[in-house]
Amino acid sequence: MVKAVVLGAAGGIGQPLSLLLKCNPLITELSLYDIVNTPGVAADLSHIATPAKVTGFLPPDEGLTKALTGAQVVIIPAGVPRKPGMTRDDLFKINAGIVEGLATGIATTAPKAFVLVISNPVNSTVPIVAEVFKKHNVFDPKRIFGVTTLDVVRASTFVAEIVGDLSKAPDVVVPVVGGHSGVTIVPLISQSSHPLPSGFSGEKLDALVNRIQFGGDEVVKAKDGAGSATLSMAYAGAEFAIKVVNALNGQKGIVAPSFVHLTADPAGGEALKKEIGADLEYFSAPVELGPDGVVKINSLGKITDAEKKLVDAAVPDLTKNIQTGIAFTKKSNL
């Protein structure tokens, strides 16, 4: 029996994410919360012939508390999407307060739930959730995850395109580490499960890395003001959520990159800091999942000199992003 909750369920990511979760038989209860439209979304989804019982809640009458009661997995896609010309700093100013309010609800109602943060900018919103949990004395670094899966999904797709066989995309595995925006996204192409064609290097490789790092911009531009990457993000969010649910149910050996607090696995976290060469609190690395959340933070493994330069380039932005999230909660009265 698994109760999953989507906070921001009526939005561009929230609706398709809720649909994908409803379609998965591992979910037995699906609770939807947003500031508008959730009763309608829930009614619509409830007609689908799958096991999950669906309910929808709005803010009045303690809707957030009701939605979160008994939750085991909470996914947060709430917030506004990025629009053309909008930086992630602009996005932060809007989404930080939304995430903080929702994190407060989780900390007080479902503090033991696994929290999966999709709301951007993830490099800053994950620290916000963690700091809120610390304020309520319920912080467990093993249970808070920044969802970076879309970077992994993009890398798999783009590599399959280059290999010339999109049917291989579901099987292509490319670790993507660092963070979840721009230069903080570090694809470890050298570790791809499917090698790139011989001679694929130099400018071609640089272009692939850039496309993975800035794939979100590609979608924002193509949508021409009508939103950001919502459908692919919903797919990626559901993929990671189901990995967490499978681990919760006892499945062994599940490893997926996620942006986590490095004390989730103190030994692994310290080893990773030495590899990175920086004392970061958070980093996205391949994480082994278990019934209690993070079991192990894996090392980066063997990387090329070019990939080491990408890691080095990610550190200053990651440091700034993390501090921005922490500083926001310190100013807050919550």
mmCIF file of C-alpha atoms in Angstrom:
data_model
loop_
_atom_site.group_PDB
_atom_site.id
_atom_site.type_symbol
_atom_site.label_atom_id
_atom_site.label_comp_id
_atom_site.label_asym_id
_atom_site.label_seq_id
_atom_site.Cartn_x
_atom_site.Cartn_y
_atom_site.Cartn_z
ATOM 1 C CA MET A 1 0.000 0.000 0.000
ATOM 2 C CA VAL A 2 1.643 3.223 -1.165
ATOM 3 C CA LYS A 3 0.150 6.687 -0.849
ATOM 4 C CA ALA A 4 1.712 9.230 -3.191
ATOM 5 C CA VAL A 5 0.969 12.953 -3.035
ATOM 6 C CA VAL A 6 1.489 15.496 -5.810
ATOM 7 C CA LEU A 7 1.775 19.113 -4.632
ATOM 8 C CA GLY A 8 1.071 21.358 -7.586
ATOM 9 C CA ALA A 9 -1.055 18.690 -9.264
ATOM 10 C CA ALA A 10 -3.100 20.994 -11.502
ATOM 11 C CA GLY A 11 -0.140 22.548 -13.315
ATOM 12 C CA GLY A 12 1.700 21.793 -16.535
ATOM 13 C CA ILE A 13 3.911 19.168 -14.875
ATOM 14 C CA GLY A 14 1.466 18.169 -12.145
ATOM 15 C CA GLN A 15 -1.331 16.906 -14.390
ATOM 16 C CA PRO A 16 0.701 14.577 -16.642
ATOM 17 C CA LEU A 17 2.738 13.460 -13.617
ATOM 18 C CA SER A 18 -0.469 12.589 -11.764
ATOM 19 C CA LEU A 19 -1.696 10.690 -14.833
ATOM 20 C CA LEU A 20 1.497 8.621 -15.010
ATOM 21 C CA LEU A 21 1.332 7.828 -11.290
ATOM 22 C CA LYS A 22 -2.339 6.851 -11.562
ATOM 23 C CA CYS A 23 -1.397 4.469 -14.388
ATOM 24 C CA ASN A 24 1.147 2.655 -12.220
ATOM 25 C CA PRO A 25 -0.309 -0.256 -10.205
ATOM 26 C CA LEU A 26 2.252 0.215 -7.420
ATOM 27 C CA ILE A 27 0.395 3.370 -6.308
ATOM 28 C CA THR A 28 -2.705 2.492 -4.268
ATOM 29 C CA GLU A 29 -3.648 6.002 -3.152
ATOM 30 C CA LEU A 30 -2.990 9.243 -5.027
ATOM 31 C CA SER A 31 -3.647 12.560 -3.346
ATOM 32 C CA LEU A 32 -3.572 15.782 -5.372
ATOM 33 C CA TYR A 33 -3.137 19.308 -4.029
ATOM 34 C CA ASP A 34 -2.995 22.699 -5.714
ATOM 35 C CA ILE A 35 -4.422 26.191 -5.296
ATOM 36 C CA VAL A 36 -6.948 25.602 -8.122
ATOM 37 C CA ASN A 37 -8.648 22.842 -10.123
ATOM 38 C CA THR A 38 -7.533 19.750 -8.172
ATOM 39 C CA PRO A 39 -11.053 18.384 -7.509
ATOM 40 C CA GLY A 40 -11.634 18.339 -11.267
ATOM 41 C CA VAL A 41 -8.267 16.760 -12.062
ATOM 42 C CA ALA A 42 -8.880 14.125 -9.377
ATOM 43 C CA ALA A 43 -12.394 13.354 -10.670
ATOM 44 C CA ASP A 44 -11.039 12.952 -14.199
ATOM 45 C CA LEU A 45 -8.193 10.638 -13.136
ATOM 46 C CA SER A 46 -10.433 8.627 -10.826
ATOM 47 C CA HIS A 47 -12.256 7.151 -13.841
ATOM 48 C CA ILE A 48 -9.090 5.384 -15.044
ATOM 49 C CA ALA A 49 -9.233 1.632 -14.406
ATOM 50 C CA THR A 50 -6.134 1.267 -12.212
ATOM 51 C CA PRO A 51 -5.837 0.539 -8.452
ATOM 52 C CA ALA A 52 -5.052 4.011 -7.119
ATOM 53 C CA LYS A 53 -7.832 5.814 -5.278
ATOM 54 C CA VAL A 54 -7.598 9.502 -6.241
ATOM 55 C CA THR A 55 -8.584 12.510 -4.120
ATOM 56 C CA GLY A 56 -8.128 16.220 -4.788
ATOM 57 C CA PHE A 57 -7.700 19.055 -2.308
ATOM 58 C CA LEU A 58 -7.619 22.859 -2.342
ATOM 59 C CA PRO A 59 -6.192 25.178 0.379
ATOM 60 C CA PRO A 60 -9.488 25.802 2.289
ATOM 61 C CA ASP A 61 -10.473 23.496 5.174
ATOM 62 C CA GLU A 62 -6.884 22.383 5.813
ATOM 63 C CA GLY A 63 -6.624 20.880 2.351
ATOM 64 C CA LEU A 64 -2.825 20.567 2.465
ATOM 65 C CA THR A 65 -2.951 18.696 5.774
ATOM 66 C CA LYS A 66 -5.638 16.352 4.471
ATOM 67 C CA ALA A 67 -3.708 15.689 1.280
ATOM 68 C CA LEU A 68 -0.499 14.868 3.149
ATOM 69 C CA THR A 69 -1.918 12.722 5.960
ATOM 70 C CA GLY A 70 -0.480 9.214 5.674
ATOM 71 C CA ALA A 71 1.761 10.090 2.721
ATOM 72 C CA GLN A 72 4.788 7.923 1.992
ATOM 73 C CA VAL A 73 6.009 9.685 -1.156
ATOM 74 C CA VAL A 74 5.478 13.411 -1.782
ATOM 75 C CA ILE A 75 6.370 14.923 -5.161
ATOM 76 C CA ILE A 76 6.586 18.714 -5.522
ATOM 77 C CA PRO A 77 6.232 20.128 -9.052
ATOM 78 C CA ALA A 78 4.510 23.283 -7.719
ATOM 79 C CA GLY A 79 5.552 26.736 -8.906
ATOM 80 C CA VAL A 80 5.634 28.794 -12.054
ATOM 81 C CA PRO A 81 7.352 27.588 -15.243
ATOM 82 C CA ARG A 82 10.307 29.354 -16.802
ATOM 83 C CA LYS A 83 9.471 31.700 -19.672
ATOM 84 C CA PRO A 84 11.711 33.110 -22.436
ATOM 85 C CA GLY A 85 14.184 35.600 -21.003
ATOM 86 C CA MET A 86 13.582 34.427 -17.435
ATOM 87 C CA THR A 87 16.688 33.367 -15.522
ATOM 88 C CA ARG A 88 16.624 30.708 -12.830
ATOM 89 C CA ASP A 89 17.249 33.522 -10.328
ATOM 90 C CA ASP A 90 14.009 35.188 -11.493
ATOM 91 C CA LEU A 91 12.297 31.837 -11.097
ATOM 92 C CA PHE A 92 13.717 31.412 -7.609
ATOM 93 C CA LYS A 93 12.166 34.621 -6.322
ATOM 94 C CA ILE A 94 8.714 33.253 -7.131
ATOM 95 C CA ASN A 95 9.075 29.564 -6.401
ATOM 96 C CA ALA A 96 11.088 29.751 -3.171
ATOM 97 C CA GLY A 97 8.133 30.925 -1.082
ATOM 98 C CA ILE A 98 5.814 28.341 -2.641
ATOM 99 C CA VAL A 99 8.215 25.495 -1.870
ATOM 100 C CA GLU A 100 8.852 26.736 1.659
ATOM 101 C CA GLY A 101 5.134 26.768 2.457
ATOM 102 C CA LEU A 102 4.627 23.261 1.111
ATOM 103 C CA ALA A 103 7.737 21.973 2.924
ATOM 104 C CA THR A 104 6.297 23.333 6.177
ATOM 105 C CA GLY A 105 3.130 21.332 5.550
ATOM 106 C CA ILE A 106 5.114 18.146 4.929
ATOM 107 C CA ALA A 107 7.351 18.691 7.975
ATOM 108 C CA THR A 108 4.326 19.027 10.256
ATOM 109 C CA THR A 109 2.034 16.391 8.705
ATOM 110 C CA ALA A 110 4.202 13.761 6.965
ATOM 111 C CA PRO A 111 7.772 14.215 8.233
ATOM 112 C CA LYS A 112 8.769 10.611 7.439
ATOM 113 C CA ALA A 113 7.659 10.780 3.792
ATOM 114 C CA PHE A 114 10.148 10.680 0.953
ATOM 115 C CA VAL A 115 10.171 14.178 -0.548
ATOM 116 C CA LEU A 116 10.930 14.488 -4.267
ATOM 117 C CA VAL A 117 11.555 18.096 -5.319
ATOM 118 C CA ILE A 118 10.919 19.018 -8.953
ATOM 119 C CA SER A 119 10.211 22.744 -8.461
ATOM 120 C CA ASN A 120 12.995 24.801 -10.007
ATOM 121 C CA PRO A 121 15.633 25.898 -9.371
ATOM 122 C CA VAL A 122 16.288 22.479 -7.758
ATOM 123 C CA ASN A 123 19.822 23.470 -6.673
ATOM 124 C CA SER A 124 18.182 26.015 -4.336
ATOM 125 C CA THR A 125 14.741 24.535 -3.588
ATOM 126 C CA VAL A 126 16.131 21.288 -2.151
ATOM 127 C CA PRO A 127 18.149 23.238 0.463
ATOM 128 C CA ILE A 128 14.964 25.188 1.281
ATOM 129 C CA VAL A 129 13.077 21.955 2.022
ATOM 130 C CA ALA A 130 15.985 20.668 4.126
ATOM 131 C CA GLU A 131 16.234 23.896 6.149
ATOM 132 C CA VAL A 132 12.479 23.883 6.832
ATOM 133 C CA PHE A 133 12.743 20.295 8.072
ATOM 134 C CA LYS A 134 15.672 21.303 10.303
ATOM 135 C CA LYS A 135 13.565 24.088 11.827
ATOM 136 C CA HIS A 136 10.924 21.500 12.714
ATOM 137 C CA ASN A 137 13.547 19.021 14.002
ATOM 138 C CA VAL A 138 12.511 16.355 11.500
ATOM 139 C CA PHE A 139 15.377 16.575 8.986
ATOM 140 C CA ASP A 140 16.504 13.216 7.614
ATOM 141 C CA PRO A 141 18.891 13.682 4.663
ATOM 142 C CA LYS A 142 18.137 10.154 3.432
ATOM 143 C CA ARG A 143 14.560 11.154 2.563
ATOM 144 C CA ILE A 144 14.891 14.419 0.599
ATOM 145 C CA PHE A 145 15.683 14.213 -3.112
ATOM 146 C CA GLY A 146 16.163 16.740 -5.883
ATOM 147 C CA VAL A 147 14.790 15.178 -9.062
ATOM 148 C CA THR A 148 17.505 15.498 -11.718
ATOM 149 C CA THR A 149 16.154 12.589 -13.767
ATOM 150 C CA LEU A 150 15.219 14.765 -16.755
ATOM 151 C CA ASP A 151 18.912 15.394 -17.394
ATOM 152 C CA VAL A 152 19.469 11.629 -17.422
ATOM 153 C CA VAL A 153 16.463 11.075 -19.714
ATOM 154 C CA ARG A 154 17.713 13.741 -22.136
ATOM 155 C CA ALA A 155 21.204 12.254 -22.141
ATOM 156 C CA SER A 156 19.791 8.776 -22.919
ATOM 157 C CA THR A 157 17.628 10.136 -25.743
ATOM 158 C CA PHE A 158 20.317 12.302 -27.324
ATOM 159 C CA VAL A 159 22.922 9.509 -27.205
ATOM 160 C CA ALA A 160 20.423 7.102 -28.816
ATOM 161 C CA GLU A 161 19.863 9.683 -31.576
ATOM 162 C CA ILE A 162 23.605 9.885 -32.204
ATOM 163 C CA VAL A 163 23.974 6.100 -32.172
ATOM 164 C CA GLY A 164 21.215 6.153 -34.807
ATOM 165 C CA ASP A 165 18.672 3.951 -33.054
ATOM 166 C CA LEU A 166 16.010 5.576 -30.863
ATOM 167 C CA SER A 167 14.694 2.119 -29.945
ATOM 168 C CA LYS A 168 17.795 1.864 -27.741
ATOM 169 C CA ALA A 169 16.879 5.028 -25.768
ATOM 170 C CA PRO A 170 15.197 3.179 -22.853
ATOM 171 C CA ASP A 171 18.340 1.076 -22.371
ATOM 172 C CA VAL A 172 20.945 3.820 -22.719
ATOM 173 C CA VAL A 173 22.362 4.801 -19.326
ATOM 174 C CA VAL A 174 24.437 7.974 -19.023
ATOM 175 C CA PRO A 175 25.229 9.162 -15.474
ATOM 176 C CA VAL A 176 24.565 12.878 -15.064
ATOM 177 C CA VAL A 177 26.000 14.477 -11.923
ATOM 178 C CA GLY A 178 26.425 17.893 -10.305
ATOM 179 C CA GLY A 179 23.210 19.878 -10.187
ATOM 180 C CA HIS A 180 20.117 20.635 -12.239
ATOM 181 C CA SER A 181 20.733 23.837 -14.180
ATOM 182 C CA GLY A 182 23.056 24.919 -16.964
ATOM 183 C CA VAL A 183 26.748 24.371 -16.279
ATOM 184 C CA THR A 184 26.008 22.524 -13.028
ATOM 185 C CA ILE A 185 24.664 19.639 -15.153
ATOM 186 C CA VAL A 186 27.615 17.327 -15.824
ATOM 187 C CA PRO A 187 26.946 14.403 -18.188
ATOM 188 C CA LEU A 188 29.551 11.655 -17.876
ATOM 189 C CA ILE A 189 29.432 10.641 -21.526
ATOM 190 C CA SER A 190 32.554 8.483 -21.137
ATOM 191 C CA GLN A 191 30.505 6.163 -18.893
ATOM 192 C CA SER A 192 27.634 5.760 -21.368
ATOM 193 C CA SER A 193 26.355 2.192 -21.520
ATOM 194 C CA HIS A 194 26.274 2.584 -25.320
ATOM 195 C CA PRO A 195 29.537 3.984 -26.714
ATOM 196 C CA LEU A 196 29.350 6.860 -29.161
ATOM 197 C CA PRO A 197 30.572 6.304 -32.736
ATOM 198 C CA SER A 198 34.349 6.340 -33.162
ATOM 199 C CA GLY A 199 35.574 9.818 -33.915
ATOM 200 C CA PHE A 200 32.706 11.455 -32.021
ATOM 201 C CA SER A 201 34.774 13.972 -30.072
ATOM 202 C CA GLY A 202 35.872 17.585 -30.016
ATOM 203 C CA GLU A 203 33.182 20.019 -31.146
ATOM 204 C CA LYS A 204 30.599 17.251 -31.627
ATOM 205 C CA LEU A 205 31.053 16.049 -28.041
ATOM 206 C CA ASP A 206 30.997 19.622 -26.730
ATOM 207 C CA ALA A 207 27.725 20.228 -28.599
ATOM 208 C CA LEU A 208 26.171 17.100 -27.065
ATOM 209 C CA VAL A 209 27.196 18.143 -23.554
ATOM 210 C CA ASN A 210 25.809 21.631 -24.176
ATOM 211 C CA ARG A 211 22.508 20.228 -25.456
ATOM 212 C CA ILE A 212 22.101 18.088 -22.320
ATOM 213 C CA GLN A 213 22.989 21.053 -20.087
ATOM 214 C CA PHE A 214 20.651 23.484 -21.835
ATOM 215 C CA GLY A 215 17.916 21.154 -23.091
ATOM 216 C CA GLY A 216 15.422 23.103 -21.008
ATOM 217 C CA ASP A 217 16.175 26.255 -22.997
ATOM 218 C CA GLU A 218 15.520 24.325 -26.212
ATOM 219 C CA VAL A 219 11.994 23.523 -25.030
ATOM 220 C CA VAL A 220 11.298 27.011 -23.609
ATOM 221 C CA LYS A 221 12.277 28.547 -26.958
ATOM 222 C CA ALA A 222 10.226 26.038 -28.975
ATOM 223 C CA LYS A 223 7.131 26.635 -26.832
ATOM 224 C CA ASP A 224 7.539 30.364 -27.516
ATOM 225 C CA GLY A 225 6.211 31.664 -24.216
ATOM 226 C CA ALA A 226 3.701 28.871 -23.657
ATOM 227 C CA GLY A 227 5.721 27.164 -20.922
ATOM 228 C CA SER A 228 8.757 25.022 -20.259
ATOM 229 C CA ALA A 229 9.557 21.303 -20.276
ATOM 230 C CA THR A 230 6.398 19.934 -18.650
ATOM 231 C CA LEU A 231 5.676 16.618 -20.374
ATOM 232 C CA SER A 232 9.250 15.309 -20.375
ATOM 233 C CA MET A 233 9.642 16.512 -16.781
ATOM 234 C CA ALA A 234 6.469 14.668 -15.771
ATOM 235 C CA TYR A 235 7.834 11.516 -17.405
ATOM 236 C CA ALA A 236 11.182 11.900 -15.623
ATOM 237 C CA GLY A 237 9.509 12.676 -12.289
ATOM 238 C CA ALA A 238 7.323 9.581 -12.527
ATOM 239 C CA GLU A 239 10.360 7.454 -13.467
ATOM 240 C CA PHE A 240 12.232 8.555 -10.347
ATOM 241 C CA ALA A 241 9.149 8.303 -8.106
ATOM 242 C CA ILE A 242 8.570 4.689 -9.149
ATOM 243 C CA LYS A 243 12.228 3.882 -8.424
ATOM 244 C CA VAL A 244 11.694 5.273 -4.905
ATOM 245 C CA VAL A 245 8.473 3.248 -4.515
ATOM 246 C CA ASN A 246 10.198 0.057 -5.685
ATOM 247 C CA ALA A 247 12.992 0.653 -3.152
ATOM 248 C CA LEU A 248 10.377 1.335 -0.458
ATOM 249 C CA ASN A 249 8.852 -2.041 -1.310
ATOM 250 C CA GLY A 250 12.197 -3.770 -0.786
ATOM 251 C CA GLN A 251 13.638 -4.043 -4.296
ATOM 252 C CA LYS A 252 17.439 -4.099 -4.096
ATOM 253 C CA GLY A 253 20.125 -2.543 -6.256
ATOM 254 C CA ILE A 254 18.216 0.519 -7.486
ATOM 255 C CA VAL A 255 20.672 3.295 -8.379
ATOM 256 C CA ALA A 256 19.710 6.667 -9.833
ATOM 257 C CA PRO A 257 21.303 10.120 -9.832
ATOM 258 C CA SER A 258 19.664 12.572 -7.430
ATOM 259 C CA PHE A 259 20.562 15.906 -5.829
ATOM 260 C CA VAL A 260 20.964 15.022 -2.148
ATOM 261 C CA HIS A 261 22.460 16.305 1.088
ATOM 262 C CA LEU A 262 25.812 14.568 1.325
ATOM 263 C CA THR A 263 25.294 13.558 4.971
ATOM 264 C CA ALA A 264 22.691 11.084 3.655
ATOM 265 C CA ASP A 265 25.665 8.715 3.433
ATOM 266 C CA PRO A 266 28.468 10.304 5.486
ATOM 267 C CA ALA A 267 31.244 8.022 4.198
ATOM 268 C CA GLY A 268 30.117 8.236 0.585
ATOM 269 C CA GLY A 269 29.533 11.974 0.889
ATOM 270 C CA GLU A 270 33.022 12.637 2.242
ATOM 271 C CA ALA A 271 34.609 10.493 -0.474
ATOM 272 C CA LEU A 272 32.622 12.387 -3.109
ATOM 273 C CA LYS A 273 33.745 15.762 -1.731
ATOM 274 C CA LYS A 274 37.362 14.629 -2.126
ATOM 275 C CA GLU A 275 36.667 13.575 -5.720
ATOM 276 C CA ILE A 276 35.016 16.921 -6.463
ATOM 277 C CA GLY A 277 37.683 18.863 -4.615
ATOM 278 C CA ALA A 278 35.109 21.059 -2.874
ATOM 279 C CA ASP A 279 33.270 21.050 0.458
ATOM 280 C CA LEU A 280 29.710 21.135 -0.925
ATOM 281 C CA GLU A 281 26.667 20.266 1.185
ATOM 282 C CA TYR A 282 24.674 18.969 -1.802
ATOM 283 C CA PHE A 283 25.544 17.236 -5.041
ATOM 284 C CA SER A 284 23.771 15.070 -7.583
ATOM 285 C CA ALA A 285 25.491 11.694 -7.788
ATOM 286 C CA PRO A 286 24.374 8.120 -8.444
ATOM 287 C CA VAL A 287 22.502 7.152 -5.277
ATOM 288 C CA GLU A 288 21.528 3.646 -4.165
ATOM 289 C CA LEU A 289 17.958 3.628 -2.847
ATOM 290 C CA GLY A 290 16.453 1.462 -0.104
ATOM 291 C CA PRO A 291 13.369 1.216 2.128
ATOM 292 C CA ASP A 292 14.639 4.127 4.280
ATOM 293 C CA GLY A 293 15.805 6.300 1.384
ATOM 294 C CA VAL A 294 19.467 6.821 0.518
ATOM 295 C CA VAL A 295 21.551 3.713 1.212
ATOM 296 C CA LYS A 296 24.766 4.819 -0.464
ATOM 297 C CA ILE A 297 26.132 7.776 -2.391
ATOM 298 C CA ASN A 298 28.327 6.366 -5.134
ATOM 299 C CA SER A 299 31.537 7.905 -6.388
ATOM 300 C CA LEU A 300 31.874 9.573 -9.779
ATOM 301 C CA GLY A 301 34.077 6.695 -10.919
ATOM 302 C CA LYS A 302 36.609 7.078 -13.705
ATOM 303 C CA ILE A 303 36.050 10.325 -15.591
ATOM 304 C CA THR A 304 37.949 12.047 -18.394
ATOM 305 C CA ASP A 305 39.979 15.242 -18.023
ATOM 306 C CA ALA A 306 37.245 17.107 -19.937
ATOM 307 C CA GLU A 307 34.598 15.809 -17.520
ATOM 308 C CA LYS A 308 36.748 16.841 -14.544
ATOM 309 C CA LYS A 309 36.827 20.359 -16.021
ATOM 310 C CA LEU A 310 33.014 20.277 -16.247
ATOM 311 C CA VAL A 311 32.812 19.268 -12.567
ATOM 312 C CA ASP A 312 35.207 22.094 -11.642
ATOM 313 C CA ALA A 313 33.108 24.558 -13.644
ATOM 314 C CA ALA A 314 29.935 23.413 -11.874
ATOM 315 C CA VAL A 315 31.224 24.018 -8.335
ATOM 316 C CA PRO A 316 31.017 27.862 -8.154
ATOM 317 C CA ASP A 317 27.407 27.961 -9.417
ATOM 318 C CA LEU A 318 26.395 25.033 -7.196
ATOM 319 C CA THR A 319 27.918 26.743 -4.159
ATOM 320 C CA LYS A 320 26.043 29.965 -4.920
ATOM 321 C CA ASN A 321 22.730 28.179 -5.642
ATOM 322 C CA ILE A 322 22.886 26.145 -2.423
ATOM 323 C CA GLN A 323 23.698 29.212 -0.319
ATOM 324 C CA THR A 324 20.823 31.119 -1.952
ATOM 325 C CA GLY A 325 18.366 28.455 -0.796
ATOM 326 C CA ILE A 326 19.769 28.315 2.738
ATOM 327 C CA ALA A 327 19.841 32.122 3.037
ATOM 328 C CA PHE A 328 16.204 32.370 1.936
ATOM 329 C CA THR A 329 14.959 30.195 4.805
ATOM 330 C CA LYS A 330 17.118 32.003 7.345
ATOM 331 C CA LYS A 331 15.357 35.278 6.422
ATOM 332 C CA SER A 332 11.926 33.665 6.701
ATOM 333 C CA ASN A 333 9.740 33.609 9.765
ATOM 334 C CA LEU A 334 8.413 30.119 9.043
#
